[in-house]
Amino acid sequence: MQRLILSCCTVASLLAAREAAAACPAGVTWPAADWPEALASGPTVAATDEFLFTLTGRDEDREGLRTDGVVIVHRGRIIYERYARGYARHNRHLSWSVSKSFLNAMVGVGVGRGALTVDDSICDHYDADTELCDITVGDLLDWASGLYWNEGYEDDPYYLSSVIAMLYGVGSGDMAAFVTAQGLVDAPGTIYRYSSGDSVLLSAVLAGALGPGLADDYPWEFIFDPIGMTSAMFERDQAGTYVGSSYVYATPRDLARFGYLFLRDGCWDGEQLVPEGWVAASTQPNPSFQMGKSYEHFLRDGDAVPGRHWWLNLPVPDLAHERRWPAAPPDTFAGLGHWGQTIFVVPSADLVLVRTADDRESGVFDQNRYLELALALAAEDSP
């Protein structure tokens, strides 16, 4: 199958830079019980406020931009923090599909501890039909299981949506079993199809690999506790599987801790939590995406390039596709969630941006302008 070749020089240079920085960095600021602050002031702050927080009138009128909270971290210090009415720094917020990026990290820790590999069959760790045993952990990370899936939301008929059936309907009791029951429609690892089902199945596979001693507590042992995410919650279905597609909750400040973990290549305060090389591998173009035909969330004008449960700011010349966020450097990557939940990581600017929101009206929020303003704040903060 013909591979779509992304800009080799861009990818190679990014990987070289990240690999060069792979060792846990010294001399950087780490948040303790709380973040250090160096809050910005001046005209850029006013412009950022004016852009992000424009809600007027009653909530039900949905007038203006419905940003709930924003935290921007530069060089390990909060330089900007704002909340809309009804929200404050202590309020948890549903992250929706940003949860997938958390799951990526948890799988990485499991791989680093030797519990599984990306080449393992799902059948090594999960009781699936034999016909599904060609699906690997890596295929699930790539959203390339080959299982049928319709990732339709509010704009599509509910009765056609696999994800709505899984989260709220007939599949909600045992979500991983619902996913595997969809059946193969393509050879695993050959076609990219964005799928919350793949992510939930990956959660179940990880739990099986870890065994009963860790299956209940791994989100806290692997990620939440070591980086001080004291607000974190992670919902499970009735079968006990963490809903790795959708249901991590945390405050914006704690979401920023997770972004900072990936900014620092999986290190936290001198300890390599996520194995060396995992961040670099997860934030290069998804290998299954680069193969020929893909379904549904294939690149359209304005889409980001998929990594492994992260989204990238890289061009795809063979598809005449420009960078998703031209105001930001090409090494920018993001966890993206429904209705405007975002964690942006910009390694070359030493920057993490978190936004929680209620962007139910599509196209209402300009992420590129948001990044442009955040980069301007960071430039003004630079020594």
PDB file of N, CA, C and O in Angstrom, residues 230-254:
ATOM      1  N   THR A 230      -4.023  16.001  42.157  1.00  0.00           N
ATOM      2  CA  THR A 230      -4.894  15.625  43.270  1.00  0.00           C
ATOM      3  C   THR A 230      -6.371  15.740  42.942  1.00  0.00           C
ATOM      4  O   THR A 230      -7.212  15.134  43.617  1.00  0.00           O
ATOM      5  N   SER A 231      -6.718  16.494  41.905  1.00  0.00           N
ATOM      6  CA  SER A 231      -8.126  16.659  41.533  1.00  0.00           C
ATOM      7  C   SER A 231      -8.622  15.588  40.578  1.00  0.00           C
ATOM      8  O   SER A 231      -9.821  15.520  40.283  1.00  0.00           O
ATOM      9  N   ALA A 232      -7.733  14.742  40.069  1.00  0.00           N
ATOM     10  CA  ALA A 232      -8.073  13.849  38.962  1.00  0.00           C
ATOM     11  C   ALA A 232      -9.125  12.811  39.347  1.00  0.00           C
ATOM     12  O   ALA A 232      -9.070  12.205  40.419  1.00  0.00           O
ATOM     13  N   MET A 233     -10.069  12.615  38.441  1.00  0.00           N
ATOM     14  CA  MET A 233     -11.048  11.536  38.507  1.00  0.00           C
ATOM     15  C   MET A 233     -11.062  10.842  37.152  1.00  0.00           C
ATOM     16  O   MET A 233     -10.824  11.475  36.120  1.00  0.00           O
ATOM     17  N   PHE A 234     -11.354   9.525  37.164  1.00  0.00           N
ATOM     18  CA  PHE A 234     -11.371   8.749  35.927  1.00  0.00           C
ATOM     19  C   PHE A 234     -12.531   7.762  36.048  1.00  0.00           C
ATOM     20  O   PHE A 234     -12.485   6.841  36.860  1.00  0.00           O
ATOM     21  N   GLU A 235     -13.559   7.951  35.257  1.00  0.00           N
ATOM     22  CA  GLU A 235     -14.747   7.100  35.350  1.00  0.00           C
ATOM     23  C   GLU A 235     -14.511   5.742  34.707  1.00  0.00           C
ATOM     24  O   GLU A 235     -13.785   5.614  33.713  1.00  0.00           O
ATOM     25  N   ARG A 236     -15.205   4.730  35.269  1.00  0.00           N
ATOM     26  CA  ARG A 236     -15.189   3.379  34.706  1.00  0.00           C
ATOM     27  C   ARG A 236     -16.597   2.969  34.299  1.00  0.00           C
ATOM     28  O   ARG A 236     -17.582   3.517  34.782  1.00  0.00           O
ATOM     29  N   ASP A 237     -16.665   2.000  33.396  1.00  0.00           N
ATOM     30  CA  ASP A 237     -17.975   1.452  33.056  1.00  0.00           C
ATOM     31  C   ASP A 237     -18.356   0.373  34.076  1.00  0.00           C
ATOM     32  O   ASP A 237     -17.625   0.119  35.047  1.00  0.00           O
ATOM     33  N   GLN A 238     -19.506  -0.260  33.879  1.00  0.00           N
ATOM     34  CA  GLN A 238     -19.980  -1.241  34.860  1.00  0.00           C
ATOM     35  C   GLN A 238     -19.112  -2.490  34.914  1.00  0.00           C
ATOM     36  O   GLN A 238     -19.128  -3.219  35.909  1.00  0.00           O
ATOM     37  N   ALA A 239     -18.338  -2.732  33.854  1.00  0.00           N
ATOM     38  CA  ALA A 239     -17.422  -3.874  33.859  1.00  0.00           C
ATOM     39  C   ALA A 239     -16.100  -3.543  34.532  1.00  0.00           C
ATOM     40  O   ALA A 239     -15.242  -4.424  34.682  1.00  0.00           O
ATOM     41  N   GLY A 240     -15.906  -2.292  34.922  1.00  0.00           N
ATOM     42  CA  GLY A 240     -14.689  -1.894  35.614  1.00  0.00           C
ATOM     43  C   GLY A 240     -13.610  -1.321  34.726  1.00  0.00           C
ATOM     44  O   GLY A 240     -12.506  -1.024  35.206  1.00  0.00           O
ATOM     45  N   THR A 241     -13.891  -1.141  33.440  1.00  0.00           N
ATOM     46  CA  THR A 241     -12.899  -0.606  32.512  1.00  0.00           C
ATOM     47  C   THR A 241     -12.895   0.918  32.571  1.00  0.00           C
ATOM     48  O   THR A 241     -13.955   1.558  32.451  1.00  0.00           O
ATOM     49  N   TYR A 242     -11.717   1.499  32.737  1.00  0.00           N
ATOM     50  CA  TYR A 242     -11.608   2.957  32.669  1.00  0.00           C
ATOM     51  C   TYR A 242     -11.949   3.418  31.251  1.00  0.00           C
ATOM     52  O   TYR A 242     -11.470   2.842  30.267  1.00  0.00           O
ATOM     53  N   VAL A 243     -12.778   4.442  31.171  1.00  0.00           N
ATOM     54  CA  VAL A 243     -13.255   4.913  29.862  1.00  0.00           C
ATOM     55  C   VAL A 243     -12.183   5.837  29.288  1.00  0.00           C
ATOM     56  O   VAL A 243     -12.266   7.072  29.362  1.00  0.00           O
ATOM     57  N   GLY A 244     -11.157   5.214  28.727  1.00  0.00           N
ATOM     58  CA  GLY A 244      -9.974   5.933  28.272  1.00  0.00           C
ATOM     59  C   GLY A 244     -10.202   6.829  27.082  1.00  0.00           C
ATOM     60  O   GLY A 244      -9.324   7.605  26.715  1.00  0.00           O
ATOM     61  N   SER A 245     -11.376   6.746  26.500  1.00  0.00           N
ATOM     62  CA  SER A 245     -11.701   7.629  25.382  1.00  0.00           C
ATOM     63  C   SER A 245     -12.151   9.000  25.841  1.00  0.00           C
ATOM     64  O   SER A 245     -12.024   9.976  25.092  1.00  0.00           O
ATOM     65  N   SER A 246     -12.702   9.120  27.081  1.00  0.00           N
ATOM     66  CA  SER A 246     -13.566  10.268  27.320  1.00  0.00           C
ATOM     67  C   SER A 246     -13.659  10.810  28.728  1.00  0.00           C
ATOM     68  O   SER A 246     -14.077  11.956  28.892  1.00  0.00           O
ATOM     69  N   TYR A 247     -13.353  10.071  29.770  1.00  0.00           N
ATOM     70  CA  TYR A 247     -13.880  10.411  31.083  1.00  0.00           C
ATOM     71  C   TYR A 247     -12.833  10.710  32.158  1.00  0.00           C
ATOM     72  O   TYR A 247     -12.981  10.318  33.312  1.00  0.00           O
ATOM     73  N   VAL A 248     -11.765  11.409  31.797  1.00  0.00           N
ATOM     74  CA  VAL A 248     -10.873  11.983  32.800  1.00  0.00           C
ATOM     75  C   VAL A 248     -11.370  13.387  33.141  1.00  0.00           C
ATOM     76  O   VAL A 248     -11.672  14.190  32.255  1.00  0.00           O
ATOM     77  N   TYR A 249     -11.466  13.657  34.447  1.00  0.00           N
ATOM     78  CA  TYR A 249     -11.830  14.982  34.947  1.00  0.00           C
ATOM     79  C   TYR A 249     -10.651  15.531  35.750  1.00  0.00           C
ATOM     80  O   TYR A 249      -9.994  14.787  36.481  1.00  0.00           O
ATOM     81  N   ALA A 250     -10.405  16.830  35.671  1.00  0.00           N
ATOM     82  CA  ALA A 250      -9.392  17.470  36.508  1.00  0.00           C
ATOM     83  C   ALA A 250      -9.552  18.980  36.402  1.00  0.00           C
ATOM     84  O   ALA A 250     -10.235  19.488  35.503  1.00  0.00           O
ATOM     85  N   THR A 251      -8.904  19.694  37.305  1.00  0.00           N
ATOM     86  CA  THR A 251      -8.874  21.148  37.209  1.00  0.00           C
ATOM     87  C   THR A 251      -7.915  21.558  36.087  1.00  0.00           C
ATOM     88  O   THR A 251      -6.997  20.804  35.724  1.00  0.00           O
ATOM     89  N   PRO A 252      -8.077  22.758  35.549  1.00  0.00           N
ATOM     90  CA  PRO A 252      -7.113  23.226  34.544  1.00  0.00           C
ATOM     91  C   PRO A 252      -5.669  23.217  35.049  1.00  0.00           C
ATOM     92  O   PRO A 252      -4.746  22.891  34.291  1.00  0.00           O
ATOM     93  N   ARG A 253      -5.453  23.573  36.304  1.00  0.00           N
ATOM     94  CA  ARG A 253      -4.093  23.542  36.843  1.00  0.00           C
ATOM     95  C   ARG A 253      -3.516  22.130  36.823  1.00  0.00           C
ATOM     96  O   ARG A 253      -2.325  21.934  36.538  1.00  0.00           O
ATOM     97  N   ASP A 254      -4.335  21.135  37.125  1.00  0.00           N
ATOM     98  CA  ASP A 254      -3.842  19.761  37.102  1.00  0.00           C
ATOM     99  C   ASP A 254      -3.701  19.239  35.675  1.00  0.00           C
ATOM    100  O   ASP A 254      -2.794  18.443  35.387  1.00  0.00           O
TER     101      ASP A 254
END
